[in-house]
């Protein structure tokens, strides 16, 4: 039995969960999320809890057992609290700004790097070198943050680039001059 999958997920007050066919839908104060369930797992909602079980004991069914339970838990957290990723822009003159629903970054290229915000994702820029990406879908928030970071990954010599808040970049020593004659 999956250690994660056999634990029921508690539904907090104000959160509704329903299973219709092969879809699990969770609705809360911040919005509504839905996932399509695999035929290897079965989800039941009873007594303000979500119970996940598997139909057979195959390796894939065992893997999906814990995965579906974790997805349901993340969906509940998303519709109650939401998710947030913070990014720092490190570099002289590098900055970000919002233009409507478009994120515009100046990252040392001769052009700007533009990102259209996906549906359900919000971006706040408290200062030009800091981005706060929020949303109710954990996967969408993480994917958008990764796309923004990939625009200019941190480099190991000066540490310039877009990095996650708290990310530690291992620095390399630059070239050293060895005396010549």
mmCIF file of C-alpha atoms in Angstrom:
data_model
loop_
_atom_site.group_PDB
_atom_site.id
_atom_site.type_symbol
_atom_site.label_atom_id
_atom_site.label_comp_id
_atom_site.label_asym_id
_atom_site.label_seq_id
_atom_site.Cartn_x
_atom_site.Cartn_y
_atom_site.Cartn_z
ATOM 1 C CA UNK A 1 0.000 0.000 0.000
ATOM 2 C CA UNK A 2 1.201 3.492 -0.746
ATOM 3 C CA UNK A 3 2.095 5.360 2.428
ATOM 4 C CA UNK A 4 0.993 8.648 0.906
ATOM 5 C CA UNK A 5 -2.002 7.282 -0.992
ATOM 6 C CA UNK A 6 -3.690 5.531 1.924
ATOM 7 C CA UNK A 7 -3.936 8.735 3.989
ATOM 8 C CA UNK A 8 -7.227 10.542 3.424
ATOM 9 C CA UNK A 9 -7.192 14.211 2.432
ATOM 10 C CA UNK A 10 -9.178 16.414 4.820
ATOM 11 C CA UNK A 11 -11.484 18.989 3.216
ATOM 12 C CA UNK A 12 -11.359 22.314 5.087
ATOM 13 C CA UNK A 13 -14.463 24.434 5.613
ATOM 14 C CA UNK A 14 -15.628 26.189 2.465
ATOM 15 C CA UNK A 15 -14.069 23.637 0.095
ATOM 16 C CA UNK A 16 -16.257 21.315 -1.970
ATOM 17 C CA UNK A 17 -15.036 18.220 -3.776
ATOM 18 C CA UNK A 18 -16.930 16.094 -6.276
ATOM 19 C CA UNK A 19 -16.184 13.129 -8.499
ATOM 20 C CA UNK A 20 -18.087 12.954 -11.779
ATOM 21 C CA UNK A 21 -17.101 10.134 -14.122
ATOM 22 C CA UNK A 22 -13.323 10.223 -14.339
ATOM 23 C CA UNK A 23 -12.858 13.835 -13.127
ATOM 24 C CA UNK A 24 -12.139 15.170 -9.647
ATOM 25 C CA UNK A 25 -13.265 18.764 -9.143
ATOM 26 C CA UNK A 26 -12.374 20.871 -6.114
ATOM 27 C CA UNK A 27 -13.927 24.284 -5.553
ATOM 28 C CA UNK A 28 -12.908 26.813 -2.916
ATOM 29 C CA UNK A 29 -12.661 30.488 -2.108
ATOM 30 C CA UNK A 30 -9.953 31.280 -4.692
ATOM 31 C CA UNK A 31 -11.375 29.268 -7.596
ATOM 32 C CA UNK A 32 -12.060 25.864 -9.077
ATOM 33 C CA UNK A 33 -9.594 23.146 -10.161
ATOM 34 C CA UNK A 34 -10.193 19.843 -11.909
ATOM 35 C CA UNK A 35 -8.096 16.821 -12.917
ATOM 36 C CA UNK A 36 -8.838 13.787 -15.047
ATOM 37 C CA UNK A 37 -8.408 10.552 -13.133
ATOM 38 C CA UNK A 38 -6.675 7.465 -14.462
ATOM 39 C CA UNK A 39 -8.695 4.226 -14.605
ATOM 40 C CA UNK A 40 -6.185 2.568 -12.234
ATOM 41 C CA UNK A 41 -7.318 4.650 -9.250
ATOM 42 C CA UNK A 42 -10.684 5.261 -7.614
ATOM 43 C CA UNK A 43 -11.530 8.426 -5.674
ATOM 44 C CA UNK A 44 -14.390 8.749 -3.181
ATOM 45 C CA UNK A 45 -15.556 11.811 -1.265
ATOM 46 C CA UNK A 46 -17.218 11.052 2.071
ATOM 47 C CA UNK A 47 -17.322 12.645 5.538
ATOM 48 C CA UNK A 48 -15.382 15.758 4.403
ATOM 49 C CA UNK A 49 -12.486 13.559 3.292
ATOM 50 C CA UNK A 50 -11.116 12.384 -0.042
ATOM 51 C CA UNK A 51 -10.165 8.704 -0.111
ATOM 52 C CA UNK A 52 -7.972 7.353 -2.923
ATOM 53 C CA UNK A 53 -7.713 3.632 -3.667
ATOM 54 C CA UNK A 54 -6.329 1.620 -6.553
ATOM 55 C CA UNK A 55 -8.125 -0.975 -8.640
ATOM 56 C CA UNK A 56 -5.196 -3.367 -9.095
ATOM 57 C CA UNK A 57 -1.685 -3.885 -7.785
ATOM 58 C CA UNK A 58 0.329 -3.147 -10.920
ATOM 59 C CA UNK A 59 3.416 -0.973 -10.659
ATOM 60 C CA UNK A 60 1.751 1.901 -12.519
ATOM 61 C CA UNK A 61 -1.379 1.723 -10.345
ATOM 62 C CA UNK A 62 0.782 1.867 -7.207
ATOM 63 C CA UNK A 63 2.583 4.925 -8.574
ATOM 64 C CA UNK A 64 -0.667 6.679 -9.497
ATOM 65 C CA UNK A 65 -2.191 5.917 -6.073
ATOM 66 C CA UNK A 66 0.115 8.296 -4.232
ATOM 67 C CA UNK A 67 0.274 10.753 -7.127
ATOM 68 C CA UNK A 68 -3.485 11.308 -7.280
ATOM 69 C CA UNK A 69 -3.650 11.780 -3.512
ATOM 70 C CA UNK A 70 -0.828 14.365 -3.657
ATOM 71 C CA UNK A 71 -2.532 16.166 -6.574
ATOM 72 C CA UNK A 72 -5.792 16.339 -4.612
ATOM 73 C CA UNK A 73 -3.949 17.733 -1.590
ATOM 74 C CA UNK A 74 -2.228 20.369 -3.775
ATOM 75 C CA UNK A 75 -5.552 21.317 -5.358
ATOM 76 C CA UNK A 76 -7.084 21.896 -1.917
ATOM 77 C CA UNK A 77 -4.117 24.034 -0.876
ATOM 78 C CA UNK A 78 -4.394 25.964 -4.142
ATOM 79 C CA UNK A 79 -8.082 26.861 -3.781
ATOM 80 C CA UNK A 80 -7.628 27.875 -0.128
ATOM 81 C CA UNK A 81 -4.198 29.588 0.093
ATOM 82 C CA UNK A 82 -2.776 29.571 -3.431
ATOM 83 C CA UNK A 83 0.838 29.119 -4.513
ATOM 84 C CA UNK A 84 3.622 31.653 -4.981
ATOM 85 C CA UNK A 85 7.082 31.601 -6.552
ATOM 86 C CA UNK A 86 9.454 34.525 -6.095
ATOM 87 C CA UNK A 87 12.171 35.297 -8.635
ATOM 88 C CA UNK A 88 15.097 37.702 -8.289
ATOM 89 C CA UNK A 89 16.705 39.440 -11.267
ATOM 90 C CA UNK A 90 20.438 39.943 -10.664
ATOM 91 C CA UNK A 91 22.360 42.175 -13.075
ATOM 92 C CA UNK A 92 23.177 45.831 -13.643
ATOM 93 C CA UNK A 93 20.288 47.490 -15.468
ATOM 94 C CA UNK A 94 18.286 44.261 -15.624
ATOM 95 C CA UNK A 95 14.665 44.655 -14.630
ATOM 96 C CA UNK A 96 11.104 43.544 -15.126
ATOM 97 C CA UNK A 97 7.837 45.405 -15.573
ATOM 98 C CA UNK A 98 4.208 44.635 -16.313
ATOM 99 C CA UNK A 99 2.373 45.987 -19.361
ATOM 100 C CA UNK A 100 -1.221 44.840 -18.926
ATOM 101 C CA UNK A 101 -1.148 41.014 -18.902
ATOM 102 C CA UNK A 102 2.371 40.921 -20.367
ATOM 103 C CA UNK A 103 5.612 40.552 -18.404
ATOM 104 C CA UNK A 104 8.455 42.494 -20.053
ATOM 105 C CA UNK A 105 12.020 41.708 -18.936
ATOM 106 C CA UNK A 106 15.245 43.509 -19.789
ATOM 107 C CA UNK A 107 17.955 40.912 -19.281
ATOM 108 C CA UNK A 108 21.044 42.321 -20.966
ATOM 109 C CA UNK A 109 20.024 41.353 -24.491
ATOM 110 C CA UNK A 110 19.586 43.918 -27.274
ATOM 111 C CA UNK A 111 15.843 43.204 -27.095
ATOM 112 C CA UNK A 112 13.278 42.718 -24.358
ATOM 113 C CA UNK A 113 11.990 39.275 -23.390
ATOM 114 C CA UNK A 114 8.167 39.241 -23.262
ATOM 115 C CA UNK A 115 5.885 36.694 -21.608
ATOM 116 C CA UNK A 116 2.099 36.623 -21.867
ATOM 117 C CA UNK A 117 0.668 35.590 -18.490
ATOM 118 C CA UNK A 118 -1.284 32.323 -18.711
ATOM 119 C CA UNK A 119 -4.881 32.221 -17.501
ATOM 120 C CA UNK A 120 -5.017 31.940 -13.709
ATOM 121 C CA UNK A 121 -1.474 33.260 -13.176
ATOM 122 C CA UNK A 122 -0.768 36.705 -11.719
ATOM 123 C CA UNK A 123 2.556 38.501 -11.484
ATOM 124 C CA UNK A 124 3.361 41.353 -9.108
ATOM 125 C CA UNK A 125 6.582 43.363 -9.302
ATOM 126 C CA UNK A 126 7.237 45.042 -5.915
ATOM 127 C CA UNK A 127 10.547 46.406 -7.223
ATOM 128 C CA UNK A 128 12.165 46.109 -10.687
ATOM 129 C CA UNK A 129 14.460 43.262 -9.592
ATOM 130 C CA UNK A 130 11.785 41.077 -7.939
ATOM 131 C CA UNK A 131 8.915 39.053 -9.418
ATOM 132 C CA UNK A 132 6.133 37.420 -7.393
ATOM 133 C CA UNK A 133 4.233 34.841 -9.442
ATOM 134 C CA UNK A 134 0.985 33.609 -7.850
ATOM 135 C CA UNK A 135 -1.883 31.320 -8.795
ATOM 136 C CA UNK A 136 -4.065 28.457 -7.602
ATOM 137 C CA UNK A 137 -2.556 25.726 -9.826
ATOM 138 C CA UNK A 138 0.806 24.578 -8.432
ATOM 139 C CA UNK A 139 1.950 23.067 -11.710
ATOM 140 C CA UNK A 140 1.083 26.179 -13.756
ATOM 141 C CA UNK A 141 2.827 28.533 -11.290
ATOM 142 C CA UNK A 142 5.983 26.393 -11.257
ATOM 143 C CA UNK A 143 6.012 25.981 -15.031
ATOM 144 C CA UNK A 144 5.648 29.726 -15.688
ATOM 145 C CA UNK A 145 8.368 30.524 -13.122
ATOM 146 C CA UNK A 146 10.667 27.998 -14.813
ATOM 147 C CA UNK A 147 10.008 29.563 -18.241
ATOM 148 C CA UNK A 148 10.865 33.021 -16.884
ATOM 149 C CA UNK A 149 14.033 31.684 -15.231
ATOM 150 C CA UNK A 150 15.057 29.939 -18.464
ATOM 151 C CA UNK A 151 15.085 33.324 -20.250
ATOM 152 C CA UNK A 152 18.420 34.040 -18.539
ATOM 153 C CA UNK A 153 19.663 31.329 -16.178
ATOM 154 C CA UNK A 154 22.116 32.383 -13.458
ATOM 155 C CA UNK A 155 25.681 32.062 -14.634
ATOM 156 C CA UNK A 156 28.378 30.731 -12.291
ATOM 157 C CA UNK A 157 31.028 33.463 -12.674
ATOM 158 C CA UNK A 158 29.277 36.674 -11.666
ATOM 159 C CA UNK A 159 25.951 35.167 -10.563
ATOM 160 C CA UNK A 160 23.954 37.296 -13.003
ATOM 161 C CA UNK A 161 20.594 36.026 -14.208
ATOM 162 C CA UNK A 162 17.084 35.202 -13.041
ATOM 163 C CA UNK A 163 17.002 32.973 -9.984
ATOM 164 C CA UNK A 164 14.470 31.638 -7.522
ATOM 165 C CA UNK A 165 14.277 33.357 -4.148
ATOM 166 C CA UNK A 166 16.780 31.600 -1.893
ATOM 167 C CA UNK A 167 18.433 29.664 -4.735
ATOM 168 C CA UNK A 168 22.135 29.226 -4.108
ATOM 169 C CA UNK A 169 24.385 29.558 -7.137
ATOM 170 C CA UNK A 170 27.739 27.829 -6.827
ATOM 171 C CA UNK A 171 30.316 30.325 -8.014
ATOM 172 C CA UNK A 172 33.378 29.407 -10.072
ATOM 173 C CA UNK A 173 36.712 31.137 -9.923
ATOM 174 C CA UNK A 174 37.499 33.167 -13.012
ATOM 175 C CA UNK A 175 40.681 32.970 -15.025
ATOM 176 C CA UNK A 176 43.784 33.545 -12.994
ATOM 177 C CA UNK A 177 46.860 35.164 -14.452
ATOM 178 C CA UNK A 178 49.995 33.108 -14.251
ATOM 179 C CA UNK A 179 53.048 35.335 -14.596
ATOM 180 C CA UNK A 180 54.801 35.422 -17.941
ATOM 181 C CA UNK A 181 58.278 36.538 -18.981
#
